[in-house]
Structure formats: structure tokens, C-alpha cells
Amino acid sequence: MTVPANEPPFSPGLAGVVAAETAIGLVDGANGRLLYRGYPIVEVVKQGTYASVVDLLLTGEWHPGTVLAPAPVPPMVLTALRLLPASTHPMDALRTAVSVWGANAGLPWPPTADQARELIAFAPSALAAFSRLREGLEPVNPQPGLDLASAFLQQLHDEAPDPATARALEAYLMAGAEHGLNASTFAARVIVATRSDLTSAICGAIGALKGPLHGGAPAEVLGQLDEIGTIDHAEAWAREKLAKRELIMGFGHRVYRAYDPRAAALRVVAENLPHRPPWLDLAIGAEEAILRVFAELKPNRVIKTNVEFYAAAVLQGVGLSPDLFPATFGLARLAGWSAHVIEQAAVDKIIRPEARYVGAPERHLPQANG
Ligand code: ACO
């Protein structure tokens, strides 16, 4: 089919298309820089707390003493979580919890920072409650005085974590909080741009994050390390994967053509975990070999380590089961999604790209007999 001369250019995957203006985060792929409201991610992770990052992303201001108290799971949400089969994917449980919470809250337009804070305060409790319910355990309430990361671990294990473990999870939540116009954030912005509400946008974002190309990678990183087994087998393993045209999870990025700064920050966190995962040395050695193979076999494309590679180490190191990794990423990203939803709502313009039609030319149904 010939393309009409006046048709706008088609960009598969919308690569290279600028679809929003944002003051929230800068993803500088060429130089491996990530800024939250202008502040480098490494400084934020070192000096901040997740509550201060939520506040920074939502308001643009840096208040290191910000407190965001964890909220218990509202009864209606708990009732819904109890109905889910134990086999439910934790991402589906999180999406369900947010949806039921939103149905109950009936949030008015436009979305606000306070609505977002309420959502961010209860969501970790809901995920922890689901994790316990599927194991046949009763949920527990957040212990007063704990921050969101500590309370999430406490509600998972019914025991307050040691401060170093909680701090490692907090670092993960900060590093995952925002990342420009990625697929899930774009999904959230598209939804809210129709003047839909915060929870509908967040449910859509969770759906987008669930896919293995976006938020599902860290759990698969662990499986890969199992397959690799020893550092000296990593190179042959990577060559075989690429020969079979299979993806290596935890590598490559749509935007970064340099080392993902979040991976760098999380590698430091992983190396300093109080319970250093036994396979961390394997991960570090395998990373080196895999990067060498990418450089040799994909010389025209810079493929480096992405955030998911060391996220796997941190999340396993703080005691999460791998199937909770994507939903925990979702908890982190609630901050960025909410900030983008508020920013997009202020623009108040529906997002409606066009499709190039490649179907049948106009034709006509057969005449009905008689
Ligand atoms: N393993 C193997 N090959 C890869 C990888 C990878 N991880 N990443 C890119 N490539 C190859 C592609 O197969 C393609 O090869 P070809 O030119 O021979 O066809 C080439 O590099 C270009 O890749 P694209 O798919 O065009 O890169 P794109 O920018 O569209 O994709 C993506 C980025 C989806 C992240 C990709 O790198 C990938 O699938 N990585 C693995 C999954 C992963 O780790 N996802 C987490 C990303 S971080 C996040 O979402 C928070």
C-alpha cells in the first residue's frame, strides 16, 4: 500500500517521538545520567529516604525530613485480596488492590499530591497482606513509627527488619521511583489525559509494568544466573543466547547508551547488604563476561547493564521471593507515576496519535439475495 505524501512519519515503538514535556525526571541516555527534579540519582539514593523522594517528585522540593506513615490495608481491599486464588500473580494482586481502593475512595478530578500520598502509603501494606494470605497466613498491620520500606518488610515477615536491610530496600525504592516517559508512565499519562482518575491511571501503569520487557526482568535474572552456574561458563552461555537470538535479561535499554546509573547505585547497595547474596560474586563476574560478548557480537548497538540486573541482587538480599520483584518495582514507581499523572492532568490535553492503515482497501459486502 502506498503511503500518502502528507502522512506524518511512522515511528515503530514511538522511538524518537517527543510526546510530553516534563519537569520531573531527566533520563540522559547518552551520558548515563538520571536526575530527579534536577538532582542526580546517586546523591538522592545516598542521602534521601523514599518518603523524601515521593515528596520531591510530587512537589519539586527537597525536604529530607519528610515522613510518610505506612497505612493499614482498608477492609474492602483486604476482602478483595482474600478472594484471590493463591496462584494470583502479585502484580495482579497489586493492581486489584489499587483498583478496589480507588473504587472505594471515588477520587475526584484532578489528581492531587495528597491522593497520591494516600495511595503510596497503603499499597506496600496491600502487597504484603496478599503475600501472607497466599501462604495461608493472616496479614499484620504496619508497626507505628516505621518508614514505608521497613513496614513493608515487617508486614511481609511479621518482624521488623534490621536497619541495614530496610535501608537497602529503601535505596531500591528510591532508585526505581522515576524514569521519564517509559512504557508504564506513558500508559498512566494516556489514561489520565482523558480526565480519568489517579487510580485508573495507576492500574494501567501496573498492567504495562507487568510485561517481561519492562518490569518483569529481575526475577528472570536469577534464573539466568542459575543457568550460568559459574563465572567461567558465563561467556559461552552469553554467546549461545545471542546465537539463538534470545534476550539476556538485565541488559539493554531503550534510552541508555551508557551504563544505567541506577544499576551502578544498586550494585553498591548489593555489595553492602548485611546478608550478601551467595551468588553476587557470580553476578559481578557474569556481568563482565556478558558485556564483553555484547560488545563483540553487537558492535553497532551499545548494550549495557540495566537497573534490573542489580535490582535482583538487592531484592533477593532483603528477603523477597522472586515473584514479588515486579510488584515491588511497582511500589517504587508509584511515586513517579503519580507525579506524571498530576503533571499530565495539568496539561489537560487528550493524547491521541494516529495509526497508518495497512488493511484492505475499501471494498463492499456481497449483496444479500432477494
Ligand atoms: N539481549 C539480547 N539482545 C539484545 C538485548 C538483550 N538484553 N537488548 C537488545 N538486544 C538486541 C536486539 O535483539 C536487537 O538485535 P538485532 O538488531 O539483531 O535485532 C538489538 O539489540 C537492538 O535491540 P532493540 O530491541 O531494538 O532495543 P530496544 O531499545 O527496542 O529494547 C529493551 C530495549 C526492550 C529493554 C531490550 O534491550 C530488552 O529486551 N532487554 C532485556 C529485557 C530487560 O532487561 N528489560 C528491562 C529494561 S529496564 C526497565 O524496563 C526498567
Short mmCIF file of C-alpha atoms and ligand atoms in Angstrom, two decimals, residues 179 182 209 212-218 221 241-242 245-255 257 260 262 294 298 301 303 306-309 329 333, ligand 1:
data_model
loop_
_atom_site.label_atom_id
_atom_site.label_comp_id
_atom_site.label_asym_id
_atom_site.label_seq_id
_atom_site.Cartn_x
_atom_site.Cartn_y
_atom_site.Cartn_z
CA HIS A 179 12.32 7.13 34.90
CA ASN A 182 8.85 4.79 29.99
CA LEU A 209 4.92 -2.76 34.06
CA PRO A 212 8.74 -9.04 30.98
CA LEU A 213 10.32 -6.40 28.72
CA HIS A 214 9.62 -3.70 31.31
CA GLY A 215 9.29 -4.71 34.95
CA GLY A 216 9.45 -8.48 34.78
CA ALA A 217 13.19 -8.80 34.15
CA PRO A 218 14.79 -9.07 37.62
CA VAL A 221 17.95 -12.52 36.06
CA LYS A 241 21.92 -16.99 23.97
CA LEU A 242 22.80 -14.44 21.30
CA ARG A 245 18.64 -14.72 19.21
CA GLU A 246 17.36 -14.92 22.77
CA LEU A 247 17.25 -11.93 25.12
CA ILE A 248 19.59 -11.62 28.08
CA MET A 249 17.57 -10.06 30.87
CA GLY A 250 19.09 -7.18 32.80
CA PHE A 251 20.88 -5.79 29.72
CA GLY A 252 19.92 -3.26 27.07
CA HIS A 253 17.74 -0.22 27.34
CA ARG A 254 15.63 1.85 25.00
CA VAL A 255 17.27 5.09 26.16
CA ARG A 257 23.66 4.04 25.59
CA ASP A 260 22.42 2.62 33.68
CA ARG A 262 20.56 3.00 38.73
CA PHE A 294 27.63 -7.85 23.65
CA LYS A 298 26.55 -6.32 18.72
CA ARG A 301 24.50 -1.16 19.40
CA ILE A 303 24.12 -2.68 25.19
CA ASN A 306 20.27 -2.09 33.14
CA VAL A 307 18.73 -1.47 36.57
CA GLU A 308 17.10 -4.89 36.71
CA PHE A 309 20.39 -6.80 36.93
CA PHE A 329 9.19 -2.34 41.43
CA ARG A 333 7.35 3.55 40.71
N1 ACO B 1 19.68 -9.44 24.97
C1 ACO B 1 19.94 -9.80 23.70
N2 ACO B 1 19.86 -8.96 22.66
C2 ACO B 1 19.50 -7.71 22.93
C3 ACO B 1 19.21 -7.25 24.23
C4 ACO B 1 19.31 -8.18 25.28
N3 ACO B 1 19.08 -7.85 26.53
N4 ACO B 1 18.86 -5.95 24.19
C5 ACO B 1 18.92 -5.58 22.90
N5 ACO B 1 19.30 -6.64 22.14
C6 ACO B 1 19.48 -6.69 20.70
C7 ACO B 1 18.16 -6.88 19.98
O1 ACO B 1 17.83 -8.23 19.83
C8 ACO B 1 18.43 -6.19 18.67
O2 ACO B 1 19.21 -7.04 17.87
P1 ACO B 1 19.06 -7.05 16.26
O3 ACO B 1 19.42 -5.66 15.84
O4 ACO B 1 20.00 -8.09 15.81
O5 ACO B 1 17.62 -7.37 16.01
C9 ACO B 1 19.33 -5.02 19.07
O6 ACO B 1 19.97 -5.42 20.28
C10 ACO B 1 18.54 -3.76 19.31
O7 ACO B 1 17.59 -4.01 20.32
P2 ACO B 1 16.14 -3.36 20.37
O8 ACO B 1 15.13 -4.41 20.74
O9 ACO B 1 15.92 -2.53 19.16
O10 ACO B 1 16.30 -2.39 21.58
P3 ACO B 1 15.12 -1.63 22.27
O11 ACO B 1 15.70 -0.33 22.64
O12 ACO B 1 13.91 -1.61 21.43
O13 ACO B 1 14.82 -2.57 23.53
C11 ACO B 1 14.81 -3.48 25.67
C12 ACO B 1 15.17 -2.26 24.81
C13 ACO B 1 13.36 -3.90 25.41
C14 ACO B 1 14.98 -3.13 27.14
C15 ACO B 1 15.76 -4.65 25.30
O14 ACO B 1 17.11 -4.24 25.48
C16 ACO B 1 15.47 -5.91 26.10
O15 ACO B 1 14.55 -6.65 25.75
N6 ACO B 1 16.25 -6.18 27.18
C17 ACO B 1 16.02 -7.34 28.01
C18 ACO B 1 14.85 -7.14 28.96
C19 ACO B 1 15.19 -6.24 30.13
O16 ACO B 1 16.23 -6.34 30.77
N7 ACO B 1 14.25 -5.32 30.41
C20 ACO B 1 14.37 -4.35 31.49
C21 ACO B 1 14.61 -3.00 30.93
S1 ACO B 1 14.85 -1.78 32.18
C22 ACO B 1 13.27 -1.39 32.65
O17 ACO B 1 12.31 -1.53 31.94
C23 ACO B 1 13.10 -0.84 33.98
#
